[in-house]
mmCIF file of C-alpha atoms in Angstrom:
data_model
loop_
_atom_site.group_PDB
_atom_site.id
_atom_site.type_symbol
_atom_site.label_atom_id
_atom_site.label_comp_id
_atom_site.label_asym_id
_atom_site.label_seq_id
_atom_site.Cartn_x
_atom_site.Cartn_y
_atom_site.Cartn_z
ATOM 1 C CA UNK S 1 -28.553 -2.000 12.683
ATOM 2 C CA UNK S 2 -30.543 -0.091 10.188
ATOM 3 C CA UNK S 3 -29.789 1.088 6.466
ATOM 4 C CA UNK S 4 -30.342 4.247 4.696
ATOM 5 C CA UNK S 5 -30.640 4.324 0.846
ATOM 6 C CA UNK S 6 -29.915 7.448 -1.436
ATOM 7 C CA UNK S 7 -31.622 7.020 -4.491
ATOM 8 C CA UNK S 8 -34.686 4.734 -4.514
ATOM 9 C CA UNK S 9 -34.732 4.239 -7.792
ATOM 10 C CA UNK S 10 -34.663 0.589 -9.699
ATOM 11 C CA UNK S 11 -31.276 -0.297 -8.327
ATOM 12 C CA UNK S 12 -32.511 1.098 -4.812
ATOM 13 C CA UNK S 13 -35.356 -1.031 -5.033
ATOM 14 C CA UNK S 14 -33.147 -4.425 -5.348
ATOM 15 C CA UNK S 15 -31.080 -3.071 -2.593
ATOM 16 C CA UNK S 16 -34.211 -2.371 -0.191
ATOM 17 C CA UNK S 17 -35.460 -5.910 -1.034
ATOM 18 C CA UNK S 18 -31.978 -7.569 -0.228
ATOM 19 C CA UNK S 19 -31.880 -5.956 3.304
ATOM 20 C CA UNK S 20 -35.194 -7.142 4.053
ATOM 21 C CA UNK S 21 -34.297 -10.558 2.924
ATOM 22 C CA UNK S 22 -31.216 -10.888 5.198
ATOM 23 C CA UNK S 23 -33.148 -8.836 8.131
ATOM 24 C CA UNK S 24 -32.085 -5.387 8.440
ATOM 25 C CA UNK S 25 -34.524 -2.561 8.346
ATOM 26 C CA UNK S 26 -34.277 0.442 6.042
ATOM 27 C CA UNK S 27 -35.265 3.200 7.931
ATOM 28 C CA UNK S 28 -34.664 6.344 5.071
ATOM 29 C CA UNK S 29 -35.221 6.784 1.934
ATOM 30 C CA UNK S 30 -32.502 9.804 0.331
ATOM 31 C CA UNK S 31 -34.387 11.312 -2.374
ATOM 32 C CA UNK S 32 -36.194 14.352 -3.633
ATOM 33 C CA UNK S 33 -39.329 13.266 -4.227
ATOM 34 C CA UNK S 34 -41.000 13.718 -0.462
ATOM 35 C CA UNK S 35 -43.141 10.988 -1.206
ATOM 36 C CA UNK S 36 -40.570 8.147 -2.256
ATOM 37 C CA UNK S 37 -41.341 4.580 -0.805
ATOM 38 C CA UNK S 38 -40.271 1.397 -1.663
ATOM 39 C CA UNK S 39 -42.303 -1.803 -1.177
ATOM 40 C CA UNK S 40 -39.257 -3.449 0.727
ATOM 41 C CA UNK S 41 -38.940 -0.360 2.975
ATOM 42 C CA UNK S 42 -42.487 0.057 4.452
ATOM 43 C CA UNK S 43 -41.295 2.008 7.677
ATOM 44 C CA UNK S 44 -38.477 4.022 5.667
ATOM 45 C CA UNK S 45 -38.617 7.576 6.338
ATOM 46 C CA UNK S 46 -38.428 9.475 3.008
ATOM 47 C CA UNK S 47 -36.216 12.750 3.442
ATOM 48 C CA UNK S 48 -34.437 15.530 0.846
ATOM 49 C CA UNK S 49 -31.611 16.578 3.182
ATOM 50 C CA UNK S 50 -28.471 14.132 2.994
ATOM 51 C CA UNK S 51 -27.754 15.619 6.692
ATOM 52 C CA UNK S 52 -30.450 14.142 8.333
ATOM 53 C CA UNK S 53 -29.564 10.541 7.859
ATOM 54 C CA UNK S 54 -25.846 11.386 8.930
ATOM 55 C CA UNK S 55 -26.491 13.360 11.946
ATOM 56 C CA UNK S 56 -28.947 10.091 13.031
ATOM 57 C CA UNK S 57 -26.850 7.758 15.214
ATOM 58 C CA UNK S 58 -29.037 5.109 14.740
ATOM 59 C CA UNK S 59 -28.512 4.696 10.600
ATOM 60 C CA UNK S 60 -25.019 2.344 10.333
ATOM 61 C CA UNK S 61 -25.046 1.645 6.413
ATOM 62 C CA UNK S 62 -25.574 4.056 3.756
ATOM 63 C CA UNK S 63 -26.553 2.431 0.578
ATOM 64 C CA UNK S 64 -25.914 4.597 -2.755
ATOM 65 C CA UNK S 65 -28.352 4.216 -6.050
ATOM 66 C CA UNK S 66 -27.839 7.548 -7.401
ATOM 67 C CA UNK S 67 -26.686 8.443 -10.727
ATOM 68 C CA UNK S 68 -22.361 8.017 -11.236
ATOM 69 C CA UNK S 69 -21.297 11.503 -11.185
ATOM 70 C CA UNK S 70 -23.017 11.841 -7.287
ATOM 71 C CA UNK S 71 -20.904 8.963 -6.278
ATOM 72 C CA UNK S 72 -18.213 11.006 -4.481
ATOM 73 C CA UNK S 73 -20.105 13.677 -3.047
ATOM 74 C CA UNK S 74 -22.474 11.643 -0.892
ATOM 75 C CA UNK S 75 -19.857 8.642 -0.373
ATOM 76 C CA UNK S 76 -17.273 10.852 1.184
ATOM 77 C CA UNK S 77 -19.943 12.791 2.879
ATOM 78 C CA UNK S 78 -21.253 9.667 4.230
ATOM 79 C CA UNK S 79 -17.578 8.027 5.309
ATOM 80 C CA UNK S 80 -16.865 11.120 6.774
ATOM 81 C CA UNK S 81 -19.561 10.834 9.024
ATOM 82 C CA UNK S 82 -18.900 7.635 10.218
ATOM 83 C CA UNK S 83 -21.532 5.985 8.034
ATOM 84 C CA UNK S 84 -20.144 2.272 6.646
ATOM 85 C CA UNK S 85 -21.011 2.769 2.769
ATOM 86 C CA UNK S 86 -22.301 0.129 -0.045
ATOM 87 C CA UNK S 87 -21.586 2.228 -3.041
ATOM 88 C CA UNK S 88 -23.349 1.482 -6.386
ATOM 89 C CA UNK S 89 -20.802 0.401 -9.393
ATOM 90 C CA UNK S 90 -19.123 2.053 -11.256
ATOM 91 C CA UNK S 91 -17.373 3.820 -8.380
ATOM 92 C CA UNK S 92 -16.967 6.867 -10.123
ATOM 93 C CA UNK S 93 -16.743 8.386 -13.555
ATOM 94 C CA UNK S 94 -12.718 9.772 -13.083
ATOM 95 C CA UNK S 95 -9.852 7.720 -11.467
ATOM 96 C CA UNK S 96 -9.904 11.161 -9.178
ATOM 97 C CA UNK S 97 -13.060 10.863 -8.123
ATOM 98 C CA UNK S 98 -12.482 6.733 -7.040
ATOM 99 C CA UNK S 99 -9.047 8.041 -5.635
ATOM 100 C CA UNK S 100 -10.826 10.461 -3.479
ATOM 101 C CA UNK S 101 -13.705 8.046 -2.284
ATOM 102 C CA UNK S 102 -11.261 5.394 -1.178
ATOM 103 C CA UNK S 103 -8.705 7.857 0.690
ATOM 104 C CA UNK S 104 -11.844 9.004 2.367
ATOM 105 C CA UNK S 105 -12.624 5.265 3.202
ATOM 106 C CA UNK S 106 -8.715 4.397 4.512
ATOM 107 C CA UNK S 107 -9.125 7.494 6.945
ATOM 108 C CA UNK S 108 -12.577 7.366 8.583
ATOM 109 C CA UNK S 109 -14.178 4.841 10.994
ATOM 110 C CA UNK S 110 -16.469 3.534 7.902
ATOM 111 C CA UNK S 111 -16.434 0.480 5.886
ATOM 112 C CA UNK S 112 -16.428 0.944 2.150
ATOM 113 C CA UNK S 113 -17.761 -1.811 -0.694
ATOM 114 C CA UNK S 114 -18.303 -1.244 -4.276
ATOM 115 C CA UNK S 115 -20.745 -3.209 -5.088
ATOM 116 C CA UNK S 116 -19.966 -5.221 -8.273
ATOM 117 C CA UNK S 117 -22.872 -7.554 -7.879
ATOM 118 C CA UNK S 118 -21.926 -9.907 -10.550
ATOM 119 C CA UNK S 119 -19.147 -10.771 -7.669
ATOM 120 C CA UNK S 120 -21.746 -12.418 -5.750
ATOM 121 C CA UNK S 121 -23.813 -14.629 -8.608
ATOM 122 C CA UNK S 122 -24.128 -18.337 -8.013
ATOM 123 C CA UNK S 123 -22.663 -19.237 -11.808
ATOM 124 C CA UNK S 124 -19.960 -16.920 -11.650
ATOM 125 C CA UNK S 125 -19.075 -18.166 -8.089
ATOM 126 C CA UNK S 126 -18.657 -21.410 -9.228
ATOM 127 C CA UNK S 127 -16.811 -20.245 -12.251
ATOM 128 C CA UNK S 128 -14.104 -19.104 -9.555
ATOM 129 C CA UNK S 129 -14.197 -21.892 -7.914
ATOM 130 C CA UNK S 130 -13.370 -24.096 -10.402
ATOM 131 C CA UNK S 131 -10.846 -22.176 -12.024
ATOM 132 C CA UNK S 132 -9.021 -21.773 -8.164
ATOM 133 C CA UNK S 133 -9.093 -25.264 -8.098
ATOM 134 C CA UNK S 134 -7.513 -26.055 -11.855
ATOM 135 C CA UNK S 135 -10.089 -27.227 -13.293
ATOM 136 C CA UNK S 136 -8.708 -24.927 -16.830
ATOM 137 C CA UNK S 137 -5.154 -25.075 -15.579
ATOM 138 C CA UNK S 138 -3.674 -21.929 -16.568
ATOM 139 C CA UNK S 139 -6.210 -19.742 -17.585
ATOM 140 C CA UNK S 140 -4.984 -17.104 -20.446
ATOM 141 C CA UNK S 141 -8.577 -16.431 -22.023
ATOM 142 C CA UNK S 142 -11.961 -14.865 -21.099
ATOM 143 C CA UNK S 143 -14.956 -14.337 -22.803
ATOM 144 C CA UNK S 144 -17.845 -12.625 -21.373
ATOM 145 C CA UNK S 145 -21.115 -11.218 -22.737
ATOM 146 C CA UNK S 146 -23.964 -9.006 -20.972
ATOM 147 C CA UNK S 147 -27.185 -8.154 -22.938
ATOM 148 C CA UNK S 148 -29.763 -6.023 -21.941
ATOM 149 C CA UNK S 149 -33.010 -4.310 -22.932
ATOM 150 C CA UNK S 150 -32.930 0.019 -22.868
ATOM 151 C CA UNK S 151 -33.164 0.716 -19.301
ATOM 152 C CA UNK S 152 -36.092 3.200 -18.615
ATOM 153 C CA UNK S 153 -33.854 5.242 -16.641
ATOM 154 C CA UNK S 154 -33.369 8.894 -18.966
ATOM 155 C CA UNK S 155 -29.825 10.017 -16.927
ATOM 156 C CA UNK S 156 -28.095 6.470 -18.301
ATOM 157 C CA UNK S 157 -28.376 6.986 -21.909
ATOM 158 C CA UNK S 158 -26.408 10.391 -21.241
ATOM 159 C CA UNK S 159 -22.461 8.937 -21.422
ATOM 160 C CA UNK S 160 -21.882 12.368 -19.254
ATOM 161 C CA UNK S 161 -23.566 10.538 -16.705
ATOM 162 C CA UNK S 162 -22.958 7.031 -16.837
ATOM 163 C CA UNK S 163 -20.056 6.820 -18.910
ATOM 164 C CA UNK S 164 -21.797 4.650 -22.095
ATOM 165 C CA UNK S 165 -22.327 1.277 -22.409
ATOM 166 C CA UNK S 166 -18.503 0.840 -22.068
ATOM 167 C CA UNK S 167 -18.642 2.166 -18.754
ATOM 168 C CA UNK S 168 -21.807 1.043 -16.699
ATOM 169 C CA UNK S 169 -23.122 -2.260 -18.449
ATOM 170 C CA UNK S 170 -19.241 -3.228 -19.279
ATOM 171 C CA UNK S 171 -17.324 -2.873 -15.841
ATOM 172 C CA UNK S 172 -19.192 -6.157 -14.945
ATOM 173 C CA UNK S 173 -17.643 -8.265 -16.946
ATOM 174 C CA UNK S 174 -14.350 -6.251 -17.261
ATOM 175 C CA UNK S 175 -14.281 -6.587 -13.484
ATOM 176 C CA UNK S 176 -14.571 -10.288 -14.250
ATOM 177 C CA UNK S 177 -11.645 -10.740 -16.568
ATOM 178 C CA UNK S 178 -9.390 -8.796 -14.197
ATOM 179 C CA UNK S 179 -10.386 -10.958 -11.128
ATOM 180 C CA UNK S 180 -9.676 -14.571 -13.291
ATOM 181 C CA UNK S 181 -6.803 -13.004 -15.445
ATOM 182 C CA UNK S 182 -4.788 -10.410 -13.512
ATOM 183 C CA UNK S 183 -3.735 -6.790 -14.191
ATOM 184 C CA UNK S 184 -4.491 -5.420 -17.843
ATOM 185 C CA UNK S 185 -1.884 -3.134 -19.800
ATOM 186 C CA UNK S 186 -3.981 -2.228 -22.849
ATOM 187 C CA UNK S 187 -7.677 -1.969 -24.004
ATOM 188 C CA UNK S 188 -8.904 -1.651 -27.240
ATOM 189 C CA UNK S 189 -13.425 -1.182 -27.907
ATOM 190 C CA UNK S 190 -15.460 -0.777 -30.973
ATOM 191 C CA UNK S 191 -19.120 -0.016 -31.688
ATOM 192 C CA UNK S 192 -21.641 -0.053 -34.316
ATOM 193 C CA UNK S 193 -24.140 1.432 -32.285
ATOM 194 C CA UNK S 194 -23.878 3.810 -28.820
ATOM 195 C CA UNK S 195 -26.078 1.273 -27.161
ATOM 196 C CA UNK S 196 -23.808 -1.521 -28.309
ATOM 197 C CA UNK S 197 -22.939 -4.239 -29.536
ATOM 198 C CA UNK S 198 -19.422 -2.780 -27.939
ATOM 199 C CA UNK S 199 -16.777 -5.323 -28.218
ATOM 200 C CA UNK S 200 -14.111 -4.776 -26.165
ATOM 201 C CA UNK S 201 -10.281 -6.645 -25.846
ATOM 202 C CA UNK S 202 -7.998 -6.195 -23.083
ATOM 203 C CA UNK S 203 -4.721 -7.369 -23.000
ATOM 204 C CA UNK S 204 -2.846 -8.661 -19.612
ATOM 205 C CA UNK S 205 0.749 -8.443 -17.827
ATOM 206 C CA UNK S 206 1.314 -12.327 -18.055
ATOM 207 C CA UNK S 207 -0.185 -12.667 -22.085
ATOM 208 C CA UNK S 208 -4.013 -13.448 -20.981
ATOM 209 C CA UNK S 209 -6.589 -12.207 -23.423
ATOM 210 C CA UNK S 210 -10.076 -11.180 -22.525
ATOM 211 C CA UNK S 211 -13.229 -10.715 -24.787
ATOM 212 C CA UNK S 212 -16.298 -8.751 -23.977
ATOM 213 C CA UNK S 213 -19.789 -7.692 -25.635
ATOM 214 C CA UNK S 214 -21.769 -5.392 -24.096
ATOM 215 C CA UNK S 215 -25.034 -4.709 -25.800
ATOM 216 C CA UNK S 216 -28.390 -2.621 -24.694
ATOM 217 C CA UNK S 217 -30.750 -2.999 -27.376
ATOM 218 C CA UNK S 218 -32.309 -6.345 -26.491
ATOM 219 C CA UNK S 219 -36.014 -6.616 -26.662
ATOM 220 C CA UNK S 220 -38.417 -6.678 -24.049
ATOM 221 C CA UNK S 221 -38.974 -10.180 -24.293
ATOM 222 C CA UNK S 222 -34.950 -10.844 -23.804
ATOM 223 C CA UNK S 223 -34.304 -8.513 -21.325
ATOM 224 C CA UNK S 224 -31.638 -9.945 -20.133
ATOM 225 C CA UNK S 225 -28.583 -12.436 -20.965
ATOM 226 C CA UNK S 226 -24.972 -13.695 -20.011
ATOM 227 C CA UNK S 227 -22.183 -15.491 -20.662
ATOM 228 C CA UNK S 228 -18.749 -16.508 -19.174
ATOM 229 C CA UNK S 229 -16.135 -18.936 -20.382
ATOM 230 C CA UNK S 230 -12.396 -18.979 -19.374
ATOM 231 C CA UNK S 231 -9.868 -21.434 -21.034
ATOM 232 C CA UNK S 232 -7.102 -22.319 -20.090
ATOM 233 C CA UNK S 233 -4.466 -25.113 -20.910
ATOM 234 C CA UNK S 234 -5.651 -28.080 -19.611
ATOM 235 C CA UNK S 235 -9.617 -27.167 -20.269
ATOM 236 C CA UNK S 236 -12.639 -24.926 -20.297
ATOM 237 C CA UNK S 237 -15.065 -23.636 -17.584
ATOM 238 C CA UNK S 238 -18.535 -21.759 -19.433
ATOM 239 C CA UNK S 239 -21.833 -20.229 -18.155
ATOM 240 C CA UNK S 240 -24.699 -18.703 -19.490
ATOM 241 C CA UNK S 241 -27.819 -17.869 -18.513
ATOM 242 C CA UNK S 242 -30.521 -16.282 -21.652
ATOM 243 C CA UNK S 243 -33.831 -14.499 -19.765
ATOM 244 C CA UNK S 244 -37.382 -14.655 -21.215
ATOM 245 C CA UNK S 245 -40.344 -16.655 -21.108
ATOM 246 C CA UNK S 246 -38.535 -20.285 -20.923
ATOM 247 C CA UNK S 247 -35.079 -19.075 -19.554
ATOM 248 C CA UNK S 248 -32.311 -20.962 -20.907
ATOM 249 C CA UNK S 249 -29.086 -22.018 -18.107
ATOM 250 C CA UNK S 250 -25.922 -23.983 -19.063
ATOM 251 C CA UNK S 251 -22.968 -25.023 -16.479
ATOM 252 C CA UNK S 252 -20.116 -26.964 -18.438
ATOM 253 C CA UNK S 253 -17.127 -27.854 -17.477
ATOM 254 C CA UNK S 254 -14.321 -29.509 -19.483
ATOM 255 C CA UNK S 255 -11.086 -29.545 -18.139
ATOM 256 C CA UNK S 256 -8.385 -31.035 -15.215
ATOM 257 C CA UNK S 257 -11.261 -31.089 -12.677
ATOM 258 C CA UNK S 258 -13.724 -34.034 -13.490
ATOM 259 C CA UNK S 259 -17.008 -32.082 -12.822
ATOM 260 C CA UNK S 260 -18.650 -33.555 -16.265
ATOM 261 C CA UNK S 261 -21.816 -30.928 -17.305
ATOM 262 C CA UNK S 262 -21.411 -29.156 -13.341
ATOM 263 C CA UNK S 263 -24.363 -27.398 -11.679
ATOM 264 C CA UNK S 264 -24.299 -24.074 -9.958
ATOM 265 C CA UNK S 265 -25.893 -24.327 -7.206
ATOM 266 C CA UNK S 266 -29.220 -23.167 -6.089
ATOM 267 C CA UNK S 267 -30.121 -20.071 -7.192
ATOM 268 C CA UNK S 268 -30.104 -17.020 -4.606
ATOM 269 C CA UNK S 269 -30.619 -13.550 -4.713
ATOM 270 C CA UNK S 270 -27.120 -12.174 -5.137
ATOM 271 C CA UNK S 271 -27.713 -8.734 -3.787
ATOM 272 C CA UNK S 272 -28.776 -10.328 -1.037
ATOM 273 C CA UNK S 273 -25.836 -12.820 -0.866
ATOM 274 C CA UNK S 274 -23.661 -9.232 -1.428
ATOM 275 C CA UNK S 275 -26.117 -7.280 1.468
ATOM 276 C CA UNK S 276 -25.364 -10.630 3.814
ATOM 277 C CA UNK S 277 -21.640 -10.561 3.277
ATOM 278 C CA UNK S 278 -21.057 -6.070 3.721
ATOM 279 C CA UNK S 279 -22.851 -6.604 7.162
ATOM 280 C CA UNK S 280 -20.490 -9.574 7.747
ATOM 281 C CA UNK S 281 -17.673 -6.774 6.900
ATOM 282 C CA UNK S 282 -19.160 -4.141 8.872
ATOM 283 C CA UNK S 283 -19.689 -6.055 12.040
ATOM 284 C CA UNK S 284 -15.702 -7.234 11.831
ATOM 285 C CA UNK S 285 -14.947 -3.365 11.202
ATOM 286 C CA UNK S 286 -12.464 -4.967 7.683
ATOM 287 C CA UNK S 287 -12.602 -4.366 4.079
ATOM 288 C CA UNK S 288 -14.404 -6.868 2.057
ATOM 289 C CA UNK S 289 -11.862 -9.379 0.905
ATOM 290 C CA UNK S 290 -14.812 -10.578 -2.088
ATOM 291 C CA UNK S 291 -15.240 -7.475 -3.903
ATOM 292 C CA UNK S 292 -11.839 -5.158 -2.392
ATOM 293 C CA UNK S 293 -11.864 -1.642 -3.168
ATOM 294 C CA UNK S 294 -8.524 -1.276 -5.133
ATOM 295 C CA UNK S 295 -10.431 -3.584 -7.753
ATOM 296 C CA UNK S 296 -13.154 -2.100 -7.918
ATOM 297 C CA UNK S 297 -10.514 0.847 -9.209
ATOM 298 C CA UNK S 298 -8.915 -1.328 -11.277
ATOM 299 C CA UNK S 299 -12.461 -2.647 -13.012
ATOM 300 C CA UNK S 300 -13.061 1.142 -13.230
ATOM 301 C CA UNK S 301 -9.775 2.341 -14.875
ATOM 302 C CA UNK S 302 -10.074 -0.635 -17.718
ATOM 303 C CA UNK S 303 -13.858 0.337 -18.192
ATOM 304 C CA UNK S 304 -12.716 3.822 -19.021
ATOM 305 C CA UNK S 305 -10.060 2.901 -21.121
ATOM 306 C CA UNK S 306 -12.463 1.382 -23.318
ATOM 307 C CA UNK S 307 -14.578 4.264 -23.325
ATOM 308 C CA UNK S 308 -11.639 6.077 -24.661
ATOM 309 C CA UNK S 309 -10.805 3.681 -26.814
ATOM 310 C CA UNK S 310 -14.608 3.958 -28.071
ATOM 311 C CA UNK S 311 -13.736 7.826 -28.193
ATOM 312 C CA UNK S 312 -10.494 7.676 -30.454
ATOM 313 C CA UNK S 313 -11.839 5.089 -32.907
ATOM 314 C CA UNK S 314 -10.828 1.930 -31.761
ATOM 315 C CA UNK S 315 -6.873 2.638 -30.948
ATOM 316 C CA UNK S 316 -5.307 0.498 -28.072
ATOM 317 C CA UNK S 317 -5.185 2.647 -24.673
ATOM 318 C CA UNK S 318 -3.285 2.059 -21.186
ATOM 319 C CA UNK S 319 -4.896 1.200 -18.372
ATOM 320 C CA UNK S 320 -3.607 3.527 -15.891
#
């Protein structure tokens, strides 16, 4: 089985390095740059022409790193083909678009996964896990935060492109509150600053609440940080995990489930844990049942309602 990747970019490079990890070779490299490599793909043919990795029997998976607004063009060329597809989040940048890509998916031979990593990370795993198991009771609140520096990729800071902070940094955590909360009915976002802090609410069918902050001005030395609690009414479940020089991780739990101060468990890569489990999918010829496709459209319809919210000055908007 061998992988092609469009886009070997940053993302691209994470995804090369996750199929060598669980042992499948990458054997293109989709780009325009003829001389595109990536240290995880040492044999990977680089090629310009789309067609050449669909008309090769040998290439099974298709793995898309390319800017938002390409999402449906190469997906649905690449479904069509028979080519099983890991598609970058978000899915798409219109509901049409997403529409499109998964009618595409229920009609050819190909497996499709959107691949909302965050699915796959050990903390918010066990976050899942917990909450399955009662450990909050009911749940009826989420908070979630994602922090990161600028990326140094120029199409993201264009919202035309990768629909704002709303849109590409928040669908993580969005994606998050549906999973542990259900199906959202309204959205409401404000910003002081395009690049965040965005605080977003969303409001769902049963009376949950969810909180997120999205921010992209962290410094180099914090590149990175996250948090996730969900209460409920018999207790709490929270993670969070600060990067830098002397990273900072916390696992509590406080709630039905006697866990005491719980750890996740060992740390693994989770694009490879999300690489491991889409060949898992691909060899049964079925649709992940981790990260499905129709939430993936439901992550992306509440992301851009708070973009629009973000748009129209902070009013409440459906999700459709």
């Amino acid at each position: 089985m061998t992988v092609a990747i469009i886009g070997p970019g940053t993302i691209g490079a994470a995804h090369a390095a996750a199929w060598r990890e669980v042992g499948v070779e990458v054997s293109h490299l989709v780009s325009r740059r003829a001389d595109a490599t990536l240290q995880d793909a040492p044999n990977a043919r680089a090629v310009a022409d789309l067609d050449v990795v669909l008309g090769d029997p040998s290439v099974d998976i298709v793995t898309i790193c390319t800017p938002t607004p390409t999402h449906r063009e190469f997906a649905v060329a690449s479904l069509r083909a028979g080519k099983n597809v890991l598609l970058e989040k978000p899915m798409a940048l219109s509901m049409d678009d997403a529409e499109a890509i998964a009618k595409e998916a229920g009609s050819s031979g190909g497996v499709l996964m959107v691949g909302h990593v965050v699915r796959f990370f050990d903390a918010y795993l066990r976050v899942r896990e917990l909450v399955e198991a009662g450990a909050v009771g009911h749940p009826f609140h989420v908070r979630a935060e994602r922090m990161i520096a600028p990326p140094d990729t120029p199409w993201w800071f264009d919202e035309e492109r990768s629909g704002g902070v709303a849109v590409d940094l928040g669908i993580h955590d969005l994606d998050q509150a549906n999973l542990l909360l259900g199906h959202p009915i309204g959205v409401r976002s404000a910003a002081t600053h395009p690049l965040g802090p965005v605080e977003t609410t969303v409001r769902y069918d049963d009376g949950g609440l969810a909180q997120g902050m999205s921010h992209a001005r962290m410094p180099a030395t914090t590149s990175f940080a996250t948090a996730l609690q969900v209460t409920g009414d018999a207790g709490v479940v929270a993670t969070r995990f600060i990067g830098g020089e002397r990273p900072v991780e916390e696992f509590t739990v406080r709630g039905a489930v006697d866990a005491g101060d719980a750890e996740p468990a060992e740390p693994t890569n989770p694009y490879a844990r999300q690489a491991a489990h889409f060949l898992e999918c691909v060899a049964s010829g079925t649709p992940s049942a981790i990260a499905p496709v129709d939430d993936a459209i439901l992550a992306l319809s509440t992301a851009l309602a708070a973009r629009d919210s973000l748009r129209a000055g902070g009013a409440w908007m459906p999700v459709s």
